[in-house]
JSON list of C-alpha atoms in Angstrom, two decimals:
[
{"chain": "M", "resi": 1, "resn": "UNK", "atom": "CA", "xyz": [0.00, 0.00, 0.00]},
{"chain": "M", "resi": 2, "resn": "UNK", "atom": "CA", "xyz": [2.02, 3.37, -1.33]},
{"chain": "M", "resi": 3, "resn": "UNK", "atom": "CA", "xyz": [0.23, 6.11, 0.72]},
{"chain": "M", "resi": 4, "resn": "UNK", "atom": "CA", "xyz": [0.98, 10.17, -0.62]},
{"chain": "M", "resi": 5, "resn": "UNK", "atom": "CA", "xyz": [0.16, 12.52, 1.83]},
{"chain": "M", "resi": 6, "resn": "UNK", "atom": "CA", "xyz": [-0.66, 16.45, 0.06]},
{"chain": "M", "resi": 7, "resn": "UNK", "atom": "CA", "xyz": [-0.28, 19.11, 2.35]},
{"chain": "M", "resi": 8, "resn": "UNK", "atom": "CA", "xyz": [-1.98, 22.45, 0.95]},
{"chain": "M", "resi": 9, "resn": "UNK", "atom": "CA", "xyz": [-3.87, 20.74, -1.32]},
{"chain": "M", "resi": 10, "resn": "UNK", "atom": "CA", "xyz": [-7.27, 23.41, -1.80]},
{"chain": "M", "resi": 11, "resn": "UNK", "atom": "CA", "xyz": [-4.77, 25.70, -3.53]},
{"chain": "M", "resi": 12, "resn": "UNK", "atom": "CA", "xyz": [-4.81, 25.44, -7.54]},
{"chain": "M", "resi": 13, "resn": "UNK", "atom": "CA", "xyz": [-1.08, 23.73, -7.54]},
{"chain": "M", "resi": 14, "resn": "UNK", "atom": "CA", "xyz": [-2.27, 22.01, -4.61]},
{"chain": "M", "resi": 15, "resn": "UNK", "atom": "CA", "xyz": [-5.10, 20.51, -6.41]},
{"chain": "M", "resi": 16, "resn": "UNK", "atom": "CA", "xyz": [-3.70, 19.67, -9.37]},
{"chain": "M", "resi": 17, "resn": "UNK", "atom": "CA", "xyz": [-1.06, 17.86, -7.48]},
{"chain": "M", "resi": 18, "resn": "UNK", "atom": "CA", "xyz": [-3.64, 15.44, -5.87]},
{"chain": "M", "resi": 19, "resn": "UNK", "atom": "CA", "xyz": [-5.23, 14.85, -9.21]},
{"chain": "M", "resi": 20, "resn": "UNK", "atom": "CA", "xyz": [-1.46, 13.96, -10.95]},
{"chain": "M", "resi": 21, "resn": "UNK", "atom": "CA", "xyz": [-0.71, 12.07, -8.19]},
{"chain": "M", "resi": 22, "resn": "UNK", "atom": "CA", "xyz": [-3.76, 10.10, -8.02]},
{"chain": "M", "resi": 23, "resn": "UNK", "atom": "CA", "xyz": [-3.33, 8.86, -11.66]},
{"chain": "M", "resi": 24, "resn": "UNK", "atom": "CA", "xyz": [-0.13, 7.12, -11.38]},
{"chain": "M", "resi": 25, "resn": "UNK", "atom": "CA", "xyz": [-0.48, 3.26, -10.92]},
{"chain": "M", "resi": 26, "resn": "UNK", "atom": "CA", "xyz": [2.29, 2.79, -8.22]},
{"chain": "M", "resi": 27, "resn": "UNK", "atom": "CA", "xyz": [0.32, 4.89, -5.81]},
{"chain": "M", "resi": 28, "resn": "UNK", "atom": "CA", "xyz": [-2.66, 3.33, -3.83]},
{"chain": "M", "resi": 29, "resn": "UNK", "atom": "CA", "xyz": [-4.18, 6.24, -2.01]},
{"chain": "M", "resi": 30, "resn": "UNK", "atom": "CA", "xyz": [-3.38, 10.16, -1.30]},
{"chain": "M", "resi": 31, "resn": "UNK", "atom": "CA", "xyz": [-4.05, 11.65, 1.05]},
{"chain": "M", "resi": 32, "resn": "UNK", "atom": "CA", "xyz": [-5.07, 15.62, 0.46]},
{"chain": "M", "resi": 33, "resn": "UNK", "atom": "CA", "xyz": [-4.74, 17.97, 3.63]},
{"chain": "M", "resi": 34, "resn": "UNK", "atom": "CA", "xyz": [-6.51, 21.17, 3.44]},
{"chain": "M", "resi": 35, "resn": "UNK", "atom": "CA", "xyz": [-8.57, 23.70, 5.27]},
{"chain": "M", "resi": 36, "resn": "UNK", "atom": "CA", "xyz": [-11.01, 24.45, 2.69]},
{"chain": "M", "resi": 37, "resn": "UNK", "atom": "CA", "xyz": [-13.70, 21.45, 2.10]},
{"chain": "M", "resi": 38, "resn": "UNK", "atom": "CA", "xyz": [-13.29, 18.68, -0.61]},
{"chain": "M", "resi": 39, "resn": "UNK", "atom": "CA", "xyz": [-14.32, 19.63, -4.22]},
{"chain": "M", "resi": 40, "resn": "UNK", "atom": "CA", "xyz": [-17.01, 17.12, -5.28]},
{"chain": "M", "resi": 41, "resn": "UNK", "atom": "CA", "xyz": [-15.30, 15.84, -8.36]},
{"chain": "M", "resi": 42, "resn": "UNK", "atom": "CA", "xyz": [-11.91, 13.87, -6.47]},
{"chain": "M", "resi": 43, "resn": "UNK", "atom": "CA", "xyz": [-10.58, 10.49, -8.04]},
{"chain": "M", "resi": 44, "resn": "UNK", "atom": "CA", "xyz": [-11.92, 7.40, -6.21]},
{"chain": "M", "resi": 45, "resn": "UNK", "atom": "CA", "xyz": [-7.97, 7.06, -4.47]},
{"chain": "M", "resi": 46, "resn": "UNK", "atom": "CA", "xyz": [-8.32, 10.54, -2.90]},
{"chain": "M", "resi": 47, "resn": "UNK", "atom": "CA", "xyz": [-9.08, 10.83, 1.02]},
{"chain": "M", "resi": 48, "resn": "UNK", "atom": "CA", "xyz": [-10.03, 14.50, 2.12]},
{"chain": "M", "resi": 49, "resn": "UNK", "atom": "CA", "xyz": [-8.72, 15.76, 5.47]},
{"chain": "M", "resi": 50, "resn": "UNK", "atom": "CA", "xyz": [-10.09, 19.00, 6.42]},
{"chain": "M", "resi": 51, "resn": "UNK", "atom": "CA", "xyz": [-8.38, 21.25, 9.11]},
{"chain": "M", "resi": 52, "resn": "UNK", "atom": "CA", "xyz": [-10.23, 23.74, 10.40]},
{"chain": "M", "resi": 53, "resn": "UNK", "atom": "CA", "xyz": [-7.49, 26.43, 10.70]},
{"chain": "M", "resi": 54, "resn": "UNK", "atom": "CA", "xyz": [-4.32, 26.24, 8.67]},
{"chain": "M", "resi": 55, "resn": "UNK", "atom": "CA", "xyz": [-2.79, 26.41, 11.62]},
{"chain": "M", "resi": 56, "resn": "UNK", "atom": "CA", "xyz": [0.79, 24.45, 12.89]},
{"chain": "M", "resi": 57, "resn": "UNK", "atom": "CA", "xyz": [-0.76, 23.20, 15.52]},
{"chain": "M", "resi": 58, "resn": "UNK", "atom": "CA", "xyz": [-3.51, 21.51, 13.74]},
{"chain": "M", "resi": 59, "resn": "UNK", "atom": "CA", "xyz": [-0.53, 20.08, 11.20]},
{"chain": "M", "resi": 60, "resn": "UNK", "atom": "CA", "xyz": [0.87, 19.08, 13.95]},
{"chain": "M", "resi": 61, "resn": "UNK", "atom": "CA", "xyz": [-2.41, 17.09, 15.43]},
{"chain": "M", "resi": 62, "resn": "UNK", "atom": "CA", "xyz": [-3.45, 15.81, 12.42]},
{"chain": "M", "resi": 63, "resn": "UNK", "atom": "CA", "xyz": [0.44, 13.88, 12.31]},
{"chain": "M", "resi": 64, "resn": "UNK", "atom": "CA", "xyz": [0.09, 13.05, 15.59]},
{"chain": "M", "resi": 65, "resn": "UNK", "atom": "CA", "xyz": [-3.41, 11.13, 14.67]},
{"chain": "M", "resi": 66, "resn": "UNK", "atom": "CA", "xyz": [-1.84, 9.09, 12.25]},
{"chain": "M", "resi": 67, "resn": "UNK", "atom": "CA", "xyz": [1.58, 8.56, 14.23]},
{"chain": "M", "resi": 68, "resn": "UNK", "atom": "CA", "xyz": [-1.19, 7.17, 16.87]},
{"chain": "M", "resi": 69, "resn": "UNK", "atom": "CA", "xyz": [-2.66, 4.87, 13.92]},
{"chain": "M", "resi": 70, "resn": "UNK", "atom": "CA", "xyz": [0.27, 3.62, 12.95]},
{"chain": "M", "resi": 71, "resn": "UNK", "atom": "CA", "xyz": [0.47, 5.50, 9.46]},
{"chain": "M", "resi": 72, "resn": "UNK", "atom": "CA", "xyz": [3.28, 4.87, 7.12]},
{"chain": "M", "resi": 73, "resn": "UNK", "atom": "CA", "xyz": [3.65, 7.58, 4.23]},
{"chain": "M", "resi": 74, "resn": "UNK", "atom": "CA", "xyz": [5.85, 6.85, 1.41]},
{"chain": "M", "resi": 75, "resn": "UNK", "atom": "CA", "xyz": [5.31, 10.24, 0.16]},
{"chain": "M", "resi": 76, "resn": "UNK", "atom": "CA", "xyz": [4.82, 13.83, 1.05]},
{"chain": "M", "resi": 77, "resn": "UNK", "atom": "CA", "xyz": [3.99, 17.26, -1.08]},
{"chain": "M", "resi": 78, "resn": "UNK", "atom": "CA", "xyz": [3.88, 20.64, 0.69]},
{"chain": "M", "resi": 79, "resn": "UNK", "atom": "CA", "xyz": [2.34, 23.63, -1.56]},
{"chain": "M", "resi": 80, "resn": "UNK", "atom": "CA", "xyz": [2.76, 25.47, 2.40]},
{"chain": "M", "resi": 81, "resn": "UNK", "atom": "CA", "xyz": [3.26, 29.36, 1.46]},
{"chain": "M", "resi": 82, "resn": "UNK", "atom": "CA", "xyz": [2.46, 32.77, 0.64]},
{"chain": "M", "resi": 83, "resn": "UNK", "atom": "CA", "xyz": [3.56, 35.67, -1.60]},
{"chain": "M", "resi": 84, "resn": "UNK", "atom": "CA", "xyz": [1.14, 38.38, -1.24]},
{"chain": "M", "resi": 85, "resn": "UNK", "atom": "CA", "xyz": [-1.95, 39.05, 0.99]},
{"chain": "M", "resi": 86, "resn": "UNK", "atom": "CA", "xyz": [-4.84, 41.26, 1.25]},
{"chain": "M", "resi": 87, "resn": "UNK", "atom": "CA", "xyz": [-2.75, 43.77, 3.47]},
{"chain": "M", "resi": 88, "resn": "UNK", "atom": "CA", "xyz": [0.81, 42.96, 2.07]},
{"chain": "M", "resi": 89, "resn": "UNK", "atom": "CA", "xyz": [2.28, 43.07, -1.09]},
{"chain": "M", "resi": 90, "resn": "UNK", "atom": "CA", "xyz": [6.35, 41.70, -1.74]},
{"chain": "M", "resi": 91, "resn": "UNK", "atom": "CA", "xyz": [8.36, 44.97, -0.83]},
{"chain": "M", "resi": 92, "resn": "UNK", "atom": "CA", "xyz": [10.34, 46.54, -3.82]},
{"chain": "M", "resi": 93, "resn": "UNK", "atom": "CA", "xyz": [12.46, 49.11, -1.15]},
{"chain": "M", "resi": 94, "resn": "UNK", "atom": "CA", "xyz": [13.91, 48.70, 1.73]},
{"chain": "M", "resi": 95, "resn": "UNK", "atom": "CA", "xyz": [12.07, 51.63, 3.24]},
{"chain": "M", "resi": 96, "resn": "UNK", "atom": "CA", "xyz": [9.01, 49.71, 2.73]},
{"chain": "M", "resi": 97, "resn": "UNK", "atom": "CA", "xyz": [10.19, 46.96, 4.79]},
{"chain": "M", "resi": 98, "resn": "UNK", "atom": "CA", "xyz": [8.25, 46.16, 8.42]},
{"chain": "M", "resi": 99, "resn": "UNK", "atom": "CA", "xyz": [8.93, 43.38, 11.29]},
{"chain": "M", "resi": 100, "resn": "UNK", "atom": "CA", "xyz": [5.16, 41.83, 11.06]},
{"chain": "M", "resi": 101, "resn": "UNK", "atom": "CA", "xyz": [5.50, 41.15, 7.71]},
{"chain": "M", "resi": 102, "resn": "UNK", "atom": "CA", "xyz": [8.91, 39.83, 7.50]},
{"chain": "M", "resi": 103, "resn": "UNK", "atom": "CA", "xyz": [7.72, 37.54, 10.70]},
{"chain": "M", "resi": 104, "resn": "UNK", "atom": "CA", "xyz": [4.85, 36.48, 8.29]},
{"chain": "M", "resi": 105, "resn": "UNK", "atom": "CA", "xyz": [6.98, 35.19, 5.31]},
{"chain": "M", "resi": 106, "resn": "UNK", "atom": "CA", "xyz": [9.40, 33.56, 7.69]},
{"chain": "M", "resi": 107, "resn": "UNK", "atom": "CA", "xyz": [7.19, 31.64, 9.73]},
{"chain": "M", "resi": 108, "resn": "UNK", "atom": "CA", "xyz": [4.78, 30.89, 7.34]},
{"chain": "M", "resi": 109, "resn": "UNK", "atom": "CA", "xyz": [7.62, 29.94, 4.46]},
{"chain": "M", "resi": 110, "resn": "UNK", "atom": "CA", "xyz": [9.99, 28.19, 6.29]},
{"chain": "M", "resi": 111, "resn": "UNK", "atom": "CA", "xyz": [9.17, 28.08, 10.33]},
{"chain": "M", "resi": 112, "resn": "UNK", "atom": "CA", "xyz": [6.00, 25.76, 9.38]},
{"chain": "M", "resi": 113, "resn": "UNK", "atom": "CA", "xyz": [7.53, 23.40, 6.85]},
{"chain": "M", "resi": 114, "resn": "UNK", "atom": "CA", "xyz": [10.73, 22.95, 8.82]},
{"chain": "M", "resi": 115, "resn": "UNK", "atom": "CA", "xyz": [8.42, 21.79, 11.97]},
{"chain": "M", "resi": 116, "resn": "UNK", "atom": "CA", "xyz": [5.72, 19.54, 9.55]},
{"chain": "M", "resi": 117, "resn": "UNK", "atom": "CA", "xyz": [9.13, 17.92, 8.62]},
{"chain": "M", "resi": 118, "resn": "UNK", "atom": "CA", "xyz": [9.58, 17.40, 12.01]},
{"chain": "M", "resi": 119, "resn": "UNK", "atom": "CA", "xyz": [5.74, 15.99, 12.72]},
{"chain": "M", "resi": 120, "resn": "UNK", "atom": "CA", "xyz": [5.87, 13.78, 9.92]},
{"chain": "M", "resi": 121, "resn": "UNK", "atom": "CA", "xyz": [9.27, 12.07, 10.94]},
{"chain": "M", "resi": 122, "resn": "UNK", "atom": "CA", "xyz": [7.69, 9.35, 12.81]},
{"chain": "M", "resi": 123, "resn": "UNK", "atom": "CA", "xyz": [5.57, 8.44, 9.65]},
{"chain": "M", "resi": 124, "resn": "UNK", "atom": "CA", "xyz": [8.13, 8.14, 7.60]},
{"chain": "M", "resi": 125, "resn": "UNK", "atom": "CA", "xyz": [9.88, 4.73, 6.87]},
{"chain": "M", "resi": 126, "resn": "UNK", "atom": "CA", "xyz": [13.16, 3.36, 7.94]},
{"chain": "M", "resi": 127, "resn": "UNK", "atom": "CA", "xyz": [14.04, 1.11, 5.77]},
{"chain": "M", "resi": 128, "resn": "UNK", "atom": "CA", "xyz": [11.88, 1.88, 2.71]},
{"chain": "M", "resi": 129, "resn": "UNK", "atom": "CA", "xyz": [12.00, 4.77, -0.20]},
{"chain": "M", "resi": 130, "resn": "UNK", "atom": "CA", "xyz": [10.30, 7.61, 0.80]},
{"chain": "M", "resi": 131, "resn": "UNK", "atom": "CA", "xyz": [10.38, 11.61, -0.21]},
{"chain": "M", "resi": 132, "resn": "UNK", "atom": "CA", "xyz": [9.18, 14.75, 1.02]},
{"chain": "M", "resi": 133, "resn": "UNK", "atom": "CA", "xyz": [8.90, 17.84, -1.51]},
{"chain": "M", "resi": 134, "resn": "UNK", "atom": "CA", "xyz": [8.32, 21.41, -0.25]},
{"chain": "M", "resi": 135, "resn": "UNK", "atom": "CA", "xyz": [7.39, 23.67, -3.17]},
{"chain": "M", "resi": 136, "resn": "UNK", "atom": "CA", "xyz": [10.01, 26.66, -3.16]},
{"chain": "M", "resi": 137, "resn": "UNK", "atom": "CA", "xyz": [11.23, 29.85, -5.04]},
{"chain": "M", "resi": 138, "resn": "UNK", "atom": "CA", "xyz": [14.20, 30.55, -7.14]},
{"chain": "M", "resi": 139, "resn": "UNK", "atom": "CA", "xyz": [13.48, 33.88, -6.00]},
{"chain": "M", "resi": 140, "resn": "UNK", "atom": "CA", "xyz": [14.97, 32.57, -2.72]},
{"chain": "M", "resi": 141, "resn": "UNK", "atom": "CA", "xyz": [18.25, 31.46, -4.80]},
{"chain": "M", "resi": 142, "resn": "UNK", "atom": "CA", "xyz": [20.67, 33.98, -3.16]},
{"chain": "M", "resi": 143, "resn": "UNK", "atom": "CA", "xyz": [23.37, 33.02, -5.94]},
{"chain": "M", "resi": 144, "resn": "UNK", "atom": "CA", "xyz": [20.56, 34.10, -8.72]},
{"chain": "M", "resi": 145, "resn": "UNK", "atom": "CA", "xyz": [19.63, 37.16, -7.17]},
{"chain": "M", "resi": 146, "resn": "UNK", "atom": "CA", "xyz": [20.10, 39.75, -9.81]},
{"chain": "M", "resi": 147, "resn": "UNK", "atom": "CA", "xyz": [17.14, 42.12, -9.49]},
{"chain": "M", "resi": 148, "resn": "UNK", "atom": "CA", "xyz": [16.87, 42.49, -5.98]},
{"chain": "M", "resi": 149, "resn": "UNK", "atom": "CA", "xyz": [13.17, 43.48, -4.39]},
{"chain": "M", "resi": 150, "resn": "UNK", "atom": "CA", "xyz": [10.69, 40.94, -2.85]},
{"chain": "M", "resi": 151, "resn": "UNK", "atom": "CA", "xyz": [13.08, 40.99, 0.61]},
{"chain": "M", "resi": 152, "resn": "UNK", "atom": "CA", "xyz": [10.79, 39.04, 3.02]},
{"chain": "M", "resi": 153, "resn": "UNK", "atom": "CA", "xyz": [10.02, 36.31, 0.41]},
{"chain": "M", "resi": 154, "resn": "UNK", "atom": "CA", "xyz": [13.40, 35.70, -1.38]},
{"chain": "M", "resi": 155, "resn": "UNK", "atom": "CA", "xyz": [14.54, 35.63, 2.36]},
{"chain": "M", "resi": 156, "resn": "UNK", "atom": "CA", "xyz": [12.10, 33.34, 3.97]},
{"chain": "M", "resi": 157, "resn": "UNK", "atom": "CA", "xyz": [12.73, 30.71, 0.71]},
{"chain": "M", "resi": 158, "resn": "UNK", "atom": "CA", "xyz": [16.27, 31.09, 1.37]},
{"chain": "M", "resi": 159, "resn": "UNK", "atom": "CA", "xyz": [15.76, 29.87, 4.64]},
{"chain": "M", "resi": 160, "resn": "UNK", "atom": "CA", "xyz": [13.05, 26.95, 3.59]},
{"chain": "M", "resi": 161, "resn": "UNK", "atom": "CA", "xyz": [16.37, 25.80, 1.39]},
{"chain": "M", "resi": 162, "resn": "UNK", "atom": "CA", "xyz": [19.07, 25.88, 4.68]},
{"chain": "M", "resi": 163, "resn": "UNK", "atom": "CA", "xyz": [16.43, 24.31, 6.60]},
{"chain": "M", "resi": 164, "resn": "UNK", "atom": "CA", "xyz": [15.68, 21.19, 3.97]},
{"chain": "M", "resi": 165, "resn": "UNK", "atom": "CA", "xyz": [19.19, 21.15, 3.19]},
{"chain": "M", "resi": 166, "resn": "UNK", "atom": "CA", "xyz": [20.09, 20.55, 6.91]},
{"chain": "M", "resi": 167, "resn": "UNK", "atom": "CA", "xyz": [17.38, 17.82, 7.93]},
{"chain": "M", "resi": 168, "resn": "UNK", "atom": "CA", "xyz": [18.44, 15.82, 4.70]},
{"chain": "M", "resi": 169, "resn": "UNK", "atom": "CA", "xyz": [22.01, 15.47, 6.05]},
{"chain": "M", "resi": 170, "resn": "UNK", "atom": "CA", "xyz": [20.54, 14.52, 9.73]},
{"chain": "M", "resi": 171, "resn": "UNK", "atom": "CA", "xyz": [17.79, 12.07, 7.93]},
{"chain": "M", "resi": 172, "resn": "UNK", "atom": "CA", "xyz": [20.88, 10.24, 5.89]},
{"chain": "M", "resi": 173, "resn": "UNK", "atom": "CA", "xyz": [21.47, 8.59, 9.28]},
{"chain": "M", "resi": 174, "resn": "UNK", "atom": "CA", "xyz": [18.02, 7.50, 10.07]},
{"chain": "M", "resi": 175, "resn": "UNK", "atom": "CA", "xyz": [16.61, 7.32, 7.22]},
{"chain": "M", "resi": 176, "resn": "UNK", "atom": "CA", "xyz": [19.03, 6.18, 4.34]},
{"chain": "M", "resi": 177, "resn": "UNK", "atom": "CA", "xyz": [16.74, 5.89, 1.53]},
{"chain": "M", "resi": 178, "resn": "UNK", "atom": "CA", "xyz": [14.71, 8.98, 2.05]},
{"chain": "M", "resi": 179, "resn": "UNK", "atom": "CA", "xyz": [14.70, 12.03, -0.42]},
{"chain": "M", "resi": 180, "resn": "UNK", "atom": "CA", "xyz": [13.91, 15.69, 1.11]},
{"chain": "M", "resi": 181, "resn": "UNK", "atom": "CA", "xyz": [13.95, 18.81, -1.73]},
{"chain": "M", "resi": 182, "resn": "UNK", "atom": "CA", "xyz": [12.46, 22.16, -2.55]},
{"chain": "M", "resi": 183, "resn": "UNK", "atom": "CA", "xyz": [11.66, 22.52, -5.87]},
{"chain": "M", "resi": 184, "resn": "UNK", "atom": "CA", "xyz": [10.96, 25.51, -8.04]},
{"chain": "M", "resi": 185, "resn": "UNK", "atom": "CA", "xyz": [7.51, 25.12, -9.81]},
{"chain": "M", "resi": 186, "resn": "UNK", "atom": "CA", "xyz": [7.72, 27.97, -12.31]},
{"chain": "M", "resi": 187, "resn": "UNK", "atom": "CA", "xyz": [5.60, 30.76, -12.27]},
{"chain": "M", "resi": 188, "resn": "UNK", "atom": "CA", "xyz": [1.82, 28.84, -12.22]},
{"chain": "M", "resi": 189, "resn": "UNK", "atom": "CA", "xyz": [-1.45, 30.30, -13.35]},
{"chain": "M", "resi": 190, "resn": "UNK", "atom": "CA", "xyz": [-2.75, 30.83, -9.44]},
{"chain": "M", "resi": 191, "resn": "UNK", "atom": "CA", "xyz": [-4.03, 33.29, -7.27]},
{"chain": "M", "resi": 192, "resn": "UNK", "atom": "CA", "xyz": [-0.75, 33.42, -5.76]},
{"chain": "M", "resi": 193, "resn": "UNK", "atom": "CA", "xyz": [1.05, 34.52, -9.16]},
{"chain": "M", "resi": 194, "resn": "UNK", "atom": "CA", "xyz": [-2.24, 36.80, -10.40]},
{"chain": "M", "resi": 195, "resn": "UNK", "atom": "CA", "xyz": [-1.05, 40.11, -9.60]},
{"chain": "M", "resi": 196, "resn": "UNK", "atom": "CA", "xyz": [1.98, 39.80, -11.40]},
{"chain": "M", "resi": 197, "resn": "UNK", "atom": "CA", "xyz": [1.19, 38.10, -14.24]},
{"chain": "M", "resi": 198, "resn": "UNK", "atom": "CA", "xyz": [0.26, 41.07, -16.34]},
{"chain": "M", "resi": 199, "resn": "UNK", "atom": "CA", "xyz": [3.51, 41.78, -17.95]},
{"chain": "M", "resi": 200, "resn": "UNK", "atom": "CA", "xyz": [4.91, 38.09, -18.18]},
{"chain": "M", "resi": 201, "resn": "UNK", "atom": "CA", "xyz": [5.13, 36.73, -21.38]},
{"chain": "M", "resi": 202, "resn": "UNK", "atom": "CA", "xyz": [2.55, 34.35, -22.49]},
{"chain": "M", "resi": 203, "resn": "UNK", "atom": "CA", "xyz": [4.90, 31.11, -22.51]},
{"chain": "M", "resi": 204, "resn": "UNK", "atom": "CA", "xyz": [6.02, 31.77, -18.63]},
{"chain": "M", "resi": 205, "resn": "UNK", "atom": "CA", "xyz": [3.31, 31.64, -17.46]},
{"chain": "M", "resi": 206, "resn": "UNK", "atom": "CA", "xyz": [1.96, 27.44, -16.52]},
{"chain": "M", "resi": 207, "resn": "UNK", "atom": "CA", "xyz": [-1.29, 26.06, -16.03]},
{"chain": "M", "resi": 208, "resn": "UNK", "atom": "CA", "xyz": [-1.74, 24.34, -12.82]},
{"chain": "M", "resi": 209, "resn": "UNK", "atom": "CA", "xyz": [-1.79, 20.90, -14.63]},
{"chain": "M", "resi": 210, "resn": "UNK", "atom": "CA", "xyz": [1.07, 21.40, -16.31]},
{"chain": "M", "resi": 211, "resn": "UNK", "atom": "CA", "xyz": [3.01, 22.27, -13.67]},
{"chain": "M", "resi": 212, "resn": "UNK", "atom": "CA", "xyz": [1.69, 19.23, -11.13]},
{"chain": "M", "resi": 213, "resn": "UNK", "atom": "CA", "xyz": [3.23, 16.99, -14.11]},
{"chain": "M", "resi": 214, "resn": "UNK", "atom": "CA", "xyz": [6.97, 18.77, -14.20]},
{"chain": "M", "resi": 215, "resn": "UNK", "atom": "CA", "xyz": [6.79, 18.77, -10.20]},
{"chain": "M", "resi": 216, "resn": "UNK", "atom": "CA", "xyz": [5.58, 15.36, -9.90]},
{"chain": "M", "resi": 217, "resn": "UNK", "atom": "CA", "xyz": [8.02, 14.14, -12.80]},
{"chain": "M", "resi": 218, "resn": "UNK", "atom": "CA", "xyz": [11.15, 15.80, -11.14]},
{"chain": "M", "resi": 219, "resn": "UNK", "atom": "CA", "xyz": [10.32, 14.05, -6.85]},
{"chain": "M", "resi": 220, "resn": "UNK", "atom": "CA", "xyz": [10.28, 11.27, -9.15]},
{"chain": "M", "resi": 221, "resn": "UNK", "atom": "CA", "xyz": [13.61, 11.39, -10.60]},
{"chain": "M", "resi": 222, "resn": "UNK", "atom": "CA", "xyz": [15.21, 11.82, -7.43]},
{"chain": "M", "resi": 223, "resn": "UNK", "atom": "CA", "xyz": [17.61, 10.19, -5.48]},
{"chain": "M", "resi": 224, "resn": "UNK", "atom": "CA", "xyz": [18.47, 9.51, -1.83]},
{"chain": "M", "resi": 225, "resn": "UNK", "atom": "CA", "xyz": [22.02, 10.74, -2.32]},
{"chain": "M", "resi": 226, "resn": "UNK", "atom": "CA", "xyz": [20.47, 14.19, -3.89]},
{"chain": "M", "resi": 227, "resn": "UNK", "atom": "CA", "xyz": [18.81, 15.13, -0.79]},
{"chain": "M", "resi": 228, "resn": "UNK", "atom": "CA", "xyz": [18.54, 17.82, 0.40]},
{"chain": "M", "resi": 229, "resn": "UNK", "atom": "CA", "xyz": [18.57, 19.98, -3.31]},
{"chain": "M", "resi": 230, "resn": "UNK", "atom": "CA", "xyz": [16.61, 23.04, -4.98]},
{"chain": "M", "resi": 231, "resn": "UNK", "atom": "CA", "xyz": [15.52, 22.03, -8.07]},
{"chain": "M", "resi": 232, "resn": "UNK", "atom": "CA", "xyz": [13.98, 23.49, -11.16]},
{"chain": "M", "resi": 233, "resn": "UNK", "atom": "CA", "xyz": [10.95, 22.61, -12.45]},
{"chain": "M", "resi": 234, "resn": "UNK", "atom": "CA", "xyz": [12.51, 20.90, -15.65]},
{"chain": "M", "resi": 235, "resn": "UNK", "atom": "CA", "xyz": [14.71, 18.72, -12.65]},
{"chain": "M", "resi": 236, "resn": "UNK", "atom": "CA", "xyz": [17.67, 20.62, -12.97]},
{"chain": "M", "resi": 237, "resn": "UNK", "atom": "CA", "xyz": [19.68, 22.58, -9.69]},
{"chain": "M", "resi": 238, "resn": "UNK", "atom": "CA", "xyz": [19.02, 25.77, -8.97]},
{"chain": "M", "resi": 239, "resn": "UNK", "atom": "CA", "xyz": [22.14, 27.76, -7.10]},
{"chain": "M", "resi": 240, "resn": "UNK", "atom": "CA", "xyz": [21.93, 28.16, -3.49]}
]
């Protein structure tokens, strides 16, 4: 029994995820984690889990429900993060820099996938292949940084990367045939990427389908001994 787990999965990405995932014949179930309620049209493979608040604490619950089960997941997505709110937009200047919102994209971007890594330890096998993916940003590439802006997100991203990068070389001794990375989706048709969409050129710009296929195509073509890496969407490494 292969059992994906999706965290984020109400999101466009997220969704499309679940549905890619879902259609490949080595995987028995997945598992979709969201806080908005199950869409009415999911493949027959697809449990919902609905969280009332997309909260840590209820991530962290929810893993301690099936650590008390006695879940095993070979596989984990994470679609966990923000680039733009109702209140806050990316900052261009420094002067428009503030401490809440930094806070925000820091815990948000790399504080709460670095401790659902840590809740879904337990559930992850031993002695078996297994993989967790956190969806990242080559904006948070500090080595491709060449138009400055966006401080609070390239920032927090950067961090996501030290953090994965870190708990892979810790999980090689526990876990020897487990893959961790943070991979770069491209820039996807989603609410997330709507506001600046309007000047990208038409062939940047993915559907959400697409870009569940490149994303799911590229946790499949890793290794154990590449954990830990920032990866492109096309499965080639982005610069830390």
């Amino acid at each position: 029994m292969t059992t994906i787990a999706v965290f984020g999965a109400g999101g466009g990405l997220g969704l499309a995820l679940v549905q890619e995932v879902a259609t490949a014949d080595h995987v028995d179930t997945v598992w979709a984690v969201s806080r908005q309620a199950a869409p009415s049209d999911l493949p027959a493979k697809v449990t919902w889990w609905q969280i009332e608040e997309p909260s840590l604490p209820a991530l962290q619950k929810l893993c301690a429900d099936w650590q008390h089960n006695d879940v095993v997941l070979d596989g984990v997505i994470s679609t966990i993060g923000w680039l733009h709110r109702d209140e806050w937009m990316p900052e261009r200047r420094i002067e428009q820099l503030n401490d809440e919102q930094l806070a925000a994209y820091f815990y948000d971007n790399a504080v709460i996938p670095a401790m659902l890594l840590q809740s879904l330890k337990p559930l992850l096998p031993k002695k078996a292949p297994a993989f967790v993916a956190q969806l990242g940003a080559k904006v948070g590439s500090i080595g491709d940084n060449e138009l400055g802006g966006w401080y609070g997100y390239r920032a927090s991203k950067a961090a996501l990367n030290m953090l994965f990068k870190t708990a892979a070389i810790e999980f090689r001794r526990t876990h020897k045939q487990l893959t961790l990375s943070v991979i770069h989706p491209g820039t996807t048709d989603t609410d997330l990427s709507e506001p600046f969409q309007e000047r990208l050129p038409a062939d940047k710009l993915f559907t959400p389908e697409l870009s569940a296929q490149r994303i799911w195509q590229v946790i499949q073509s890793r290794t154990p001994n590449e954990s830990g890496g920032f990866w492109f969407w096309d499965g080639t490494p982005l610069p830390w």
